[in-house]
CSV table of C-alpha atoms and ligand atoms in Angstrom, one decimal:
chain,number,residue,atom,x,y,z
Q,1291,MET,CA,-80.1,17.5,137.6
Q,1292,PRO,CA,-83.4,18.8,139.1
Q,1293,HIS,CA,-84.1,22.5,138.6
Q,1294,ILE,CA,-82.9,25.0,141.2
Q,1295,GLU,CA,-86.4,25.6,142.6
Q,1296,THR,CA,-86.7,21.8,143.4
Q,1297,LEU,CA,-83.2,21.6,144.8
Q,1298,ALA,CA,-83.8,24.6,147.0
Q,1299,VAL,CA,-86.8,23.0,148.5
Q,1300,HIS,CA,-85.6,19.4,148.8
Q,1301,ALA,CA,-81.8,19.2,148.9
Q,1302,GLY,CA,-80.5,18.6,152.4
Q,1303,ALA,CA,-83.8,17.0,153.6
Q,1304,PRO,CA,-83.3,15.3,157.0
Q,1305,ALA,CA,-82.0,11.7,156.8
Q,1306,SER,CA,-84.8,10.6,159.2
Q,1307,ARG,CA,-88.2,12.0,160.1
Q,1308,ASP,CA,-88.8,12.0,163.8
Q,1309,ALA,CA,-92.5,11.6,164.7
Q,1310,GLY,CA,-93.4,12.0,161.0
Q,1311,ALA,CA,-92.4,15.7,161.0
Q,1312,VAL,CA,-92.2,17.2,157.5
Q,1313,THR,CA,-89.6,19.8,158.5
Q,1314,ALA,CA,-86.2,19.2,160.1
Q,1315,PRO,CA,-85.8,19.3,163.8
Q,1316,ILE,CA,-83.1,21.5,165.4
Q,1317,HIS,CA,-80.5,19.3,167.1
Q,1318,LEU,CA,-79.4,21.4,170.1
Q,1319,THR,CA,-76.8,18.9,171.2
Q,1320,THR,CA,-73.1,19.3,171.5
Q,1321,THR,CA,-72.3,15.6,171.8
Q,1322,PHE,CA,-73.6,12.3,170.5
Q,1323,GLU,CA,-74.0,8.9,172.3
Q,1324,ARG,CA,-71.8,6.0,171.4
Q,1325,GLU,CA,-73.1,2.4,171.0
Q,1326,PRO,CA,-71.9,-0.2,173.4
Q,1327,ASP,CA,-69.4,-1.3,170.7
Q,1328,GLY,CA,-67.9,2.2,170.6
Q,1329,SER,CA,-69.5,3.2,167.3
Q,1330,TYR,CA,-71.5,6.3,166.5
Q,1331,PRO,CA,-74.8,5.3,164.9
Q,1332,ALA,CA,-75.3,8.5,162.9
Q,1333,GLY,CA,-71.7,9.3,162.3
Q,1334,HIS,CA,-71.7,12.4,164.5
Q,1335,VAL,CA,-69.3,12.6,167.5
Q,1336,TYR,CA,-69.1,16.2,168.7
Q,1337,ALA,CA,-71.0,19.2,167.3
Q,1338,ARG,CA,-68.0,21.4,166.2
Q,1339,THR,CA,-66.8,18.6,164.0
Q,1340,THR,CA,-70.1,17.6,162.4
Q,1341,ASN,CA,-73.7,17.7,163.4
Q,1342,PRO,CA,-77.0,16.9,161.7
Q,1343,ASN,CA,-78.2,20.5,161.0
Q,1344,ARG,CA,-74.9,21.5,159.5
Q,1345,ALA,CA,-74.7,18.3,157.4
Q,1346,GLU,CA,-78.2,19.0,156.0
Q,1347,LEU,CA,-77.3,22.6,155.2
Q,1348,GLU,CA,-74.0,21.6,153.5
Q,1349,ARG,CA,-75.7,19.0,151.3
Q,1350,CYS,CA,-78.2,21.6,150.1
Q,1351,LEU,CA,-75.6,24.4,149.5
Q,1352,ALA,CA,-73.3,22.0,147.6
Q,1353,ALA,CA,-76.3,20.9,145.4
Q,1354,LEU,CA,-77.4,24.5,144.6
Q,1355,ASP,CA,-73.9,25.4,143.2
Q,1356,GLY,CA,-73.5,22.0,141.5
Q,1357,GLY,CA,-70.6,21.1,143.8
Q,1358,ALA,CA,-69.2,17.9,145.3
Q,1359,ASP,CA,-69.2,19.1,148.9
Q,1360,ALA,CA,-69.6,22.3,151.0
Q,1361,ALA,CA,-68.2,23.6,154.3
Q,1362,ALA,CA,-70.4,26.0,156.3
Q,1363,PHE,CA,-68.9,28.8,158.5
Q,1364,ALA,CA,-70.1,31.3,161.1
Q,1365,SER,CA,-69.7,34.2,158.6
Q,1366,GLY,CA,-68.7,34.9,155.1
Q,1367,GLN,CA,-65.4,36.3,156.4
Q,1368,ALA,CA,-64.7,33.0,158.3
Q,1369,ALA,CA,-65.3,31.1,155.0
Q,1370,THR,CA,-62.9,33.4,153.1
Q,1371,THR,CA,-60.3,33.2,155.9
Q,1372,ALA,CA,-60.5,29.4,155.9
Q,1373,VAL,CA,-59.4,29.3,152.2
Q,1374,PHE,CA,-56.3,31.5,152.8
Q,1375,GLN,CA,-55.5,29.5,156.0
Q,1376,ALA,CA,-55.8,26.3,153.9
Q,1377,LEU,CA,-53.4,27.6,151.3
Q,1378,GLY,CA,-50.6,28.2,153.9
Q,1379,PRO,CA,-48.2,31.1,154.3
Q,1380,ASP,CA,-46.0,30.3,151.2
Q,1381,ALA,CA,-48.8,30.8,148.7
Q,1382,HIS,CA,-49.2,33.6,146.2
Q,1383,VAL,CA,-52.8,34.8,145.6
Q,1384,VAL,CA,-54.0,37.0,142.8
Q,1385,ALA,CA,-57.1,38.8,143.9
Q,1386,ALA,CA,-59.5,41.1,142.1
Q,1387,ALA,CA,-58.7,44.7,143.2
Q,1388,ASP,CA,-62.4,45.5,143.7
Q,1389,THR,CA,-63.2,42.3,145.7
Q,1390,TYR,CA,-65.4,42.8,148.8
Q,1391,PHE,CA,-63.4,45.3,151.0
Q,1392,GLY,CA,-63.4,42.8,153.9
Q,1393,THR,CA,-61.6,40.3,151.7
Q,1394,GLY,CA,-58.9,42.9,151.0
Q,1395,LEU,CA,-58.7,43.7,154.7
Q,1396,VAL,CA,-57.9,40.2,155.8
Q,1397,LEU,CA,-55.4,39.7,153.0
Q,1398,ARG,CA,-53.7,43.0,153.8
Q,1399,GLU,CA,-53.9,43.0,157.6
Q,1400,ILE,CA,-53.8,39.4,158.6
Q,1401,PHE,CA,-52.4,37.2,155.9
Q,1402,ALA,CA,-49.7,39.6,154.7
Q,1403,ARG,CA,-48.2,39.5,158.2
Q,1404,TRP,CA,-48.3,35.7,158.0
Q,1405,GLY,CA,-46.3,35.7,154.8
Q,1406,LEU,CA,-48.9,35.0,152.2
Q,1407,SER,CA,-48.3,37.2,149.2
Q,1408,VAL,CA,-51.1,38.8,147.3
Q,1409,ALA,CA,-51.3,40.8,144.1
Q,1410,PHE,CA,-54.4,42.9,143.5
Q,1411,VAL,CA,-55.3,43.2,139.8
Q,1412,ASP,CA,-58.2,44.3,137.6
Q,1413,ALA,CA,-59.7,40.9,137.0
Q,1414,THR,CA,-61.6,42.1,133.9
Q,1415,ASP,CA,-58.1,42.6,132.3
Q,1416,LEU,CA,-57.1,39.0,131.5
Q,1417,ASP,CA,-53.5,39.9,130.6
Q,1418,ALA,CA,-53.1,41.6,134.0
Q,1419,VAL,CA,-54.3,38.3,135.7
Q,1420,SER,CA,-51.7,36.3,133.7
Q,1421,ALA,CA,-49.0,38.8,134.3
Q,1422,ALA,CA,-49.6,38.8,138.1
Q,1423,LEU,CA,-49.5,35.0,138.1
Q,1424,GLY,CA,-46.3,35.0,136.1
Q,1425,ARG,CA,-44.5,37.2,138.6
Q,1426,ALA,CA,-44.8,34.5,141.3
Q,1427,PRO,CA,-42.6,31.4,141.5
Q,1428,GLU,CA,-44.4,28.5,139.9
Q,1429,ARG,CA,-44.8,26.5,143.1
Q,1430,ALA,CA,-46.4,29.5,144.9
Q,1431,ARG,CA,-49.0,30.2,142.2
Q,1432,ARG,CA,-51.9,28.8,144.0
Q,1433,LEU,CA,-55.1,30.8,143.7
Q,1434,VAL,CA,-57.0,33.5,141.8
Q,1435,TRP,CA,-59.8,35.1,143.9
Q,1436,ILE,CA,-62.5,36.8,141.9
Q,1437,GLU,CA,-66.0,38.2,142.6
Q,1438,THR,CA,-68.7,39.0,140.1
Q,1439,PRO,CA,-70.7,41.3,140.0
Q,1440,SER,CA,-68.2,43.3,142.1
Q,1441,ASN,CA,-68.7,45.7,145.0
Q,1442,PRO,CA,-69.8,48.5,144.7
Q,1443,LEU,CA,-69.4,49.2,140.9
Q,1444,LEU,CA,-71.0,45.9,139.7
Q,1445,ARG,CA,-68.1,45.2,137.4
Q,1446,ILE,CA,-68.4,41.8,135.6
Q,1447,THR,CA,-65.6,39.3,135.4
Q,1448,ASP,CA,-65.6,36.6,132.8
Q,1449,ILE,CA,-65.3,33.5,135.0
Q,1450,ALA,CA,-64.5,31.0,132.2
Q,1451,ALA,CA,-61.8,33.3,130.8
Q,1452,VAL,CA,-60.1,33.8,134.2
Q,1453,VAL,CA,-60.2,30.0,134.7
Q,1454,GLU,CA,-58.5,29.4,131.4
Q,1455,ARG,CA,-55.6,31.9,132.3
Q,1456,ALA,CA,-55.3,30.4,135.9
Q,1457,ARG,CA,-55.2,26.8,134.5
Q,1458,ARG,CA,-52.4,27.8,132.1
Q,1459,ALA,CA,-50.4,29.1,135.1
Q,1460,GLY,CA,-51.2,26.1,137.3
Q,1461,ALA,CA,-53.4,28.0,139.7
Q,1462,LEU,CA,-56.9,27.3,141.1
Q,1463,VAL,CA,-59.8,29.8,141.0
Q,1464,ALA,CA,-62.2,30.7,143.8
Q,1465,CYS,CA,-65.2,32.9,143.1
Q,1466,ASP,CA,-67.2,34.9,145.6
Q,1467,ASN,CA,-70.7,34.2,144.3
Q,1468,THR,CA,-72.5,36.1,147.0
Q,1469,TRP,CA,-74.0,38.8,144.7
Q,1470,ALA,CA,-74.9,36.5,141.7
Q,1471,THR,CA,-76.2,33.6,143.8
Q,1472,PRO,CA,-76.5,30.1,142.4
Q,1473,VAL,CA,-79.9,31.0,141.1
Q,1474,LEU,CA,-78.2,33.3,138.5
Q,1475,SER,CA,-74.7,32.0,138.1
Q,1476,ARG,CA,-72.8,28.7,138.8
Q,1477,PRO,CA,-69.1,29.5,138.7
Q,1478,LEU,CA,-68.2,25.8,139.2
Q,1479,ALA,CA,-69.9,25.1,135.8
Q,1480,PHE,CA,-67.5,27.6,134.2
Q,1481,GLY,CA,-64.5,25.7,135.7
Q,1482,ALA,CA,-64.0,27.6,139.0
Q,1483,ASP,CA,-62.7,25.3,141.7
Q,1484,LEU,CA,-64.3,26.8,144.8
Q,1485,VAL,CA,-67.3,29.0,145.3
Q,1486,MET,CA,-67.6,31.2,148.4
Q,1487,HIS,CA,-70.9,32.8,149.6
Q,1488,SER,CA,-71.7,35.2,152.4
Q,1489,THR,CA,-74.9,33.3,153.3
Q,1490,THR,CA,-75.8,36.3,155.4
Q,1491,LYS,CA,-77.0,37.8,152.1
Q,1492,TYR,CA,-79.3,36.2,149.5
Q,1493,LEU,CA,-79.1,32.6,150.7
Q,1494,GLY,CA,-80.3,33.5,154.2
Q,1495,GLY,CA,-82.4,36.2,152.5
Q,1496,HIS,CA,-84.1,37.8,155.6
Q,1497,SER,CA,-81.3,39.8,157.3
Q,1498,ASP,CA,-81.5,37.7,160.4
Q,1499,LEU,CA,-78.4,35.5,160.4
Q,1500,THR,CA,-74.7,35.6,159.7
Q,1501,GLY,CA,-73.0,32.8,157.8
Q,1502,GLY,CA,-70.7,31.7,155.0
Q,1503,VAL,CA,-69.9,28.7,152.9
Q,1504,ILE,CA,-67.2,27.2,150.7
Q,1505,VAL,CA,-68.4,24.8,147.9
Q,1506,THR,CA,-65.9,22.7,146.0
Q,1507,ARG,CA,-66.3,21.5,142.4
Q,1508,THR,CA,-64.5,18.3,143.1
Q,1509,LEU,CA,-63.0,16.1,145.8
Q,1510,ALA,CA,-60.1,15.1,143.5
Q,1511,GLY,CA,-56.8,16.7,142.5
Q,1512,ASP,CA,-55.5,20.0,143.7
Q,1513,ALA,CA,-59.0,21.5,144.2
Q,1514,GLY,CA,-60.0,18.5,146.3
Q,1515,ALA,CA,-56.9,18.8,148.4
Q,1516,LEU,CA,-57.5,22.5,149.0
Q,1517,PHE,CA,-61.1,21.8,150.0
Q,1518,ALA,CA,-59.9,19.0,152.4
Q,1519,ALA,CA,-57.7,21.6,154.0
Q,1520,VAL,CA,-60.6,24.1,154.2
Q,1521,ARG,CA,-62.6,21.3,155.9
Q,1522,ALA,CA,-59.8,20.7,158.4
Q,1523,VAL,CA,-59.7,24.5,159.2
Q,1524,GLN,CA,-63.5,24.4,159.7
Q,1525,GLN,CA,-63.5,21.4,162.0
Q,1526,ARG,CA,-60.3,22.2,164.0
Q,1527,ALA,CA,-60.3,26.0,164.1
Q,1528,GLY,CA,-64.0,25.9,164.7
Q,1529,ALA,CA,-65.6,29.1,163.2
Q,1530,VAL,CA,-68.8,27.1,162.7
Q,1531,PRO,CA,-72.4,28.2,162.6
Q,1532,SER,CA,-74.7,26.9,165.4
Q,1533,PRO,CA,-77.3,24.3,164.7
Q,1534,PHE,CA,-80.0,27.0,165.0
Q,1535,ASP,CA,-78.2,29.2,162.4
Q,1536,CYS,CA,-77.9,26.2,160.0
Q,1537,TRP,CA,-81.6,25.5,160.4
Q,1538,LEU,CA,-82.6,29.1,159.9
Q,1539,LEU,CA,-80.4,29.4,156.8
Q,1540,LEU,CA,-81.8,26.3,155.3
Q,1541,ARG,CA,-85.3,27.6,155.9
Q,1542,GLY,CA,-84.3,30.8,154.0
Q,1543,VAL,CA,-82.8,28.9,151.2
Q,1544,ARG,CA,-86.1,27.2,150.4
Q,1545,THR,CA,-87.4,30.4,148.7
Q,1546,VAL,CA,-84.1,31.7,147.2
Q,1547,ALA,CA,-85.1,31.2,143.6
Q,1548,LEU,CA,-88.3,33.1,144.0
Q,1549,ARG,CA,-86.7,35.9,145.9
Q,1550,VAL,CA,-83.7,36.4,143.6
Q,1551,ARG,CA,-85.9,36.5,140.5
Q,1552,ALA,CA,-88.3,39.0,142.0
Q,1553,GLN,CA,-85.3,41.1,143.2
Q,1554,SER,CA,-83.7,41.0,139.7
Q,1555,ALA,CA,-87.0,42.2,138.0
Q,1556,ASN,CA,-87.4,45.0,140.6
Q,1557,ALA,CA,-83.7,46.0,140.2
Q,1558,LEU,CA,-84.0,46.3,136.5
Q,1559,ALA,CA,-87.1,48.5,136.8
Q,1560,VAL,CA,-85.3,50.7,139.4
Q,1561,ALA,CA,-82.1,50.9,137.3
Q,1562,ARG,CA,-84.1,52.0,134.2
Q,1563,PHE,CA,-85.9,54.7,136.2
Q,1564,LEU,CA,-82.6,56.0,137.7
Q,1565,ALA,CA,-80.8,55.9,134.3
Q,1566,ASP,CA,-83.4,58.4,132.9
Q,1567,HIS,CA,-83.4,60.8,135.9
Q,1568,PRO,CA,-81.6,64.2,135.4
Q,1569,ALA,CA,-80.3,64.2,139.0
Q,1570,VAL,CA,-78.4,60.9,138.4
Q,1571,GLU,CA,-74.8,61.0,137.1
Q,1572,ALA,CA,-74.4,57.2,136.6
Q,1573,VAL,CA,-76.2,53.9,137.3
Q,1574,HIS,CA,-74.2,50.7,137.6
Q,1575,TYR,CA,-76.3,47.7,136.9
Q,1576,PRO,CA,-75.2,44.9,134.6
Q,1577,GLY,CA,-78.8,44.5,133.2
Q,1578,LEU,CA,-78.6,47.8,131.4
Q,1579,PRO,CA,-77.3,47.4,127.8
Q,1580,THR,CA,-75.0,50.4,128.4
Q,1581,HIS,CA,-73.1,48.6,131.2
Q,1582,PRO,CA,-69.6,47.5,130.0
Q,1583,GLY,CA,-70.1,44.0,131.4
Q,1584,HIS,CA,-73.6,43.5,130.0
Q,1585,ALA,CA,-72.7,41.0,127.2
Q,1586,ILE,CA,-70.7,38.8,129.6
Q,1587,ALA,CA,-73.3,39.0,132.3
Q,1588,GLU,CA,-76.0,38.0,129.8
Q,1589,ARG,CA,-74.3,34.6,129.1
Q,1590,GLN,CA,-72.9,34.2,132.7
Q,1591,MET,CA,-75.9,35.1,134.8
Q,1592,CYS,CA,-78.4,32.8,133.2
Q,1593,ALA,CA,-78.1,29.6,135.2
Q,1594,ASP,CA,-81.8,29.0,134.8
Q,1595,GLY,CA,-81.8,29.7,131.0
Q,1596,GLU,CA,-82.9,33.3,131.1
Q,1597,PRO,CA,-80.4,36.1,131.9
Q,1598,ARG,CA,-81.1,38.0,135.1
Q,1599,PHE,CA,-78.9,40.5,136.7
Q,1600,GLY,CA,-79.4,40.3,140.4
Q,1601,GLY,CA,-80.8,42.6,143.0
Q,1602,MET,CA,-77.8,44.9,143.6
Q,1603,LEU,CA,-77.1,48.2,141.9
Q,1604,SER,CA,-75.3,51.4,142.7
Q,1605,VAL,CA,-76.0,55.0,141.6
Q,1606,GLN,CA,-74.0,58.1,141.5
Q,1607,ILE,CA,-75.9,61.3,142.3
Q,1608,ARG,CA,-75.2,64.8,140.9
Q,1609,GLY,CA,-74.1,67.1,143.6
Q,1610,GLY,CA,-71.5,65.0,145.4
Q,1611,ARG,CA,-71.6,63.4,148.8
Q,1612,ASP,CA,-74.1,65.8,150.3
Q,1613,ALA,CA,-76.7,65.2,147.6
Q,1614,ALA,CA,-76.2,61.4,148.0
Q,1615,MET,CA,-76.7,61.6,151.7
Q,1616,ARG,CA,-79.8,63.8,151.3
Q,1617,LEU,CA,-81.3,61.3,148.9
Q,1618,ALA,CA,-80.8,58.4,151.3
Q,1619,ALA,CA,-82.2,60.5,154.2
Q,1620,ARG,CA,-85.4,61.2,152.2
Q,1621,CYS,CA,-86.2,57.5,151.4
Q,1622,ARG,CA,-89.2,56.0,153.2
Q,1623,VAL,CA,-89.5,52.5,151.8
Q,1624,PHE,CA,-85.7,51.9,151.5
Q,1625,THR,CA,-84.0,51.5,154.9
Q,1626,ARG,CA,-80.6,53.2,155.4
Q,1627,ALA,CA,-78.4,50.3,156.3
Q,1628,THR,CA,-75.4,48.3,155.0
Q,1629,SER,CA,-75.6,44.7,153.9
Q,1630,LEU,CA,-77.8,43.2,151.2
Q,1631,GLY,CA,-79.8,40.3,149.9
Q,1632,GLY,CA,-82.7,40.5,152.3
Q,1633,VAL,CA,-86.4,40.8,151.4
Q,1634,GLU,CA,-86.4,44.5,152.3
Q,1635,SER,CA,-84.7,47.2,150.2
Q,1636,LEU,CA,-81.7,48.9,151.7
Q,1637,ILE,CA,-79.8,52.0,150.6
Q,1638,GLU,CA,-76.3,52.8,151.8
Q,1639,HIS,CA,-73.7,55.6,151.4
Q,1640,ARG,CA,-70.9,53.2,150.7
Q,1641,ALA,CA,-67.7,55.2,151.0
Q,1642,SER,CA,-68.4,56.2,154.6
Q,1643,ASN,CA,-68.8,52.5,155.5
Q,1644,GLU,CA,-65.4,51.5,154.0
Q,1645,HIS,CA,-61.9,52.6,155.1
Q,1646,PRO,CA,-60.9,56.2,154.9
Q,1647,GLU,CA,-58.7,55.6,151.8
Q,1648,THR,CA,-61.5,54.0,149.8
Q,1649,THR,CA,-61.7,54.7,146.1
Q,1650,THR,CA,-65.5,54.4,146.2
Q,1651,PRO,CA,-66.9,57.6,144.8
Q,1652,GLN,CA,-68.3,59.9,147.5
Q,1653,ASN,CA,-71.5,60.5,145.5
Q,1654,LEU,CA,-72.3,56.7,145.3
Q,1655,LEU,CA,-75.2,55.0,146.9
Q,1656,ARG,CA,-75.3,51.2,147.0
Q,1657,VAL,CA,-78.8,49.8,146.8
Q,1658,SER,CA,-80.0,46.3,147.7
Q,1659,ILE,CA,-83.4,45.7,146.1
Q,1660,GLY,CA,-85.9,43.7,148.0
Q,1661,ILE,CA,-89.1,42.0,147.1
Q,1662,GLU,CA,-91.5,44.9,147.6
Q,1663,HIS,CA,-93.5,46.1,144.5
Q,1664,ALA,CA,-91.3,47.7,141.9
Q,1665,ASP,CA,-93.7,50.7,141.5
Q,1666,ASP,CA,-93.4,51.5,145.3
Q,1667,LEU,CA,-89.6,51.4,145.1
Q,1668,VAL,CA,-89.5,53.6,142.0
Q,1669,ALA,CA,-92.0,56.0,143.6
Q,1670,ASP,CA,-90.0,56.2,146.8
Q,1671,LEU,CA,-86.8,57.1,144.9
Q,1672,ALA,CA,-88.7,59.6,142.7
Q,1673,GLN,CA,-90.0,61.5,145.7
Q,1674,ALA,CA,-86.6,61.4,147.4
Q,1675,LEU,CA,-84.9,62.8,144.2
Q,1676,GLU,CA,-87.2,65.9,144.2
Q,1677,MET,CA,-84.6,67.8,146.2
J,745,PLP,C1,-71.0,40.5,153.0
J,745,PLP,C2,-70.0,39.9,152.0
J,745,PLP,C3,-68.9,39.2,152.4
J,745,PLP,C4,-68.6,39.0,153.9
J,745,PLP,O1,-69.6,38.2,154.5
J,745,PLP,P1,-70.0,38.3,156.1
J,745,PLP,O2,-71.1,37.3,156.2
J,745,PLP,O3,-70.4,39.7,156.3
J,745,PLP,O4,-68.8,37.9,156.9
J,745,PLP,C5,-68.1,38.7,151.5
J,745,PLP,N1,-68.3,38.9,150.2
J,745,PLP,C6,-69.3,39.7,149.7
J,745,PLP,C7,-69.5,39.9,148.2
J,745,PLP,C8,-70.2,40.2,150.6
J,745,PLP,O5,-71.3,40.9,150.2
């Protein structure tokens, strides 16, 4: 397989080059002309079902994660929702308790009402995963949903170990790979059946588009059947990205390997600085040897041969919520905003952006590290911490 840098640049290249253009055109058409014999020369009929820009994007995203196929959606949440819709109401899902809070929300608020049952477990506790699967009738044990590193405490789940437990129980595994990105981790290579990304984040990379994707390891067997159902939800329910969004996302993807490596190096520098600062109570970053998931992260987040730990970290500030808010208010290079994965560094008081009963500590700031110079990021935090 070509290296990820090469795939990121070339996978999903347009099938034909109009007027010799090197880059792909944006096909702003909703419908495609039939030949006199009734056939469709490029295979596209109507843009919701398939279109050239989405097909190019899906080929690229499947290649990056080493999958057999991919289905692109209008948001990460639309992609996640499509998987649960594809499972059907009789399914039992075991989900990591610290999965992205929006994933928990759709499971609790939408799918519970529909009849789908869900057990939230600590996915780093393998026996808890097995026990939760064992409590469901065998026929209903369909899916384990994990996310690593997790949000906002950067906990690390051992993907291969969860896959082994799920297989024994007859369930599939889906992994939200948004934070690790295919540059650092390929869950399908560890046996996961589906990968989900909010492409709004690192794959888009510029904080200018909303999107999501489901990538499948295989088109055969139970995983292939589940993906076929995801594809049907995409095409029929229609939460699809526009041709322009597909084009813009593919443009962002071309530089993802460079960006994520720079972000990982910067995040390690920032994490080390924060870990030594007296105003800091705790730093959560899997690249620090003191992090409880460090050893697993070292072997799981090294898709390109060298362990890297991503651009996300969180920090707990001494002095509670007010001290955390004050620190965020004093930052000049970091922008106070939610979301992550863009070229610019963001800082966020996380608890106030979640639901009122959140267990996220009130003194926690979540940080998305960008591609600025590490020294400027450290200097900004250093001046903000002089409170
Ligand atoms: C942002 C995010 C999502 C949701 O994606 P949207 O594009 O906002 O719908 C899901 N999982 C993770 C880990 C995320 O960071």
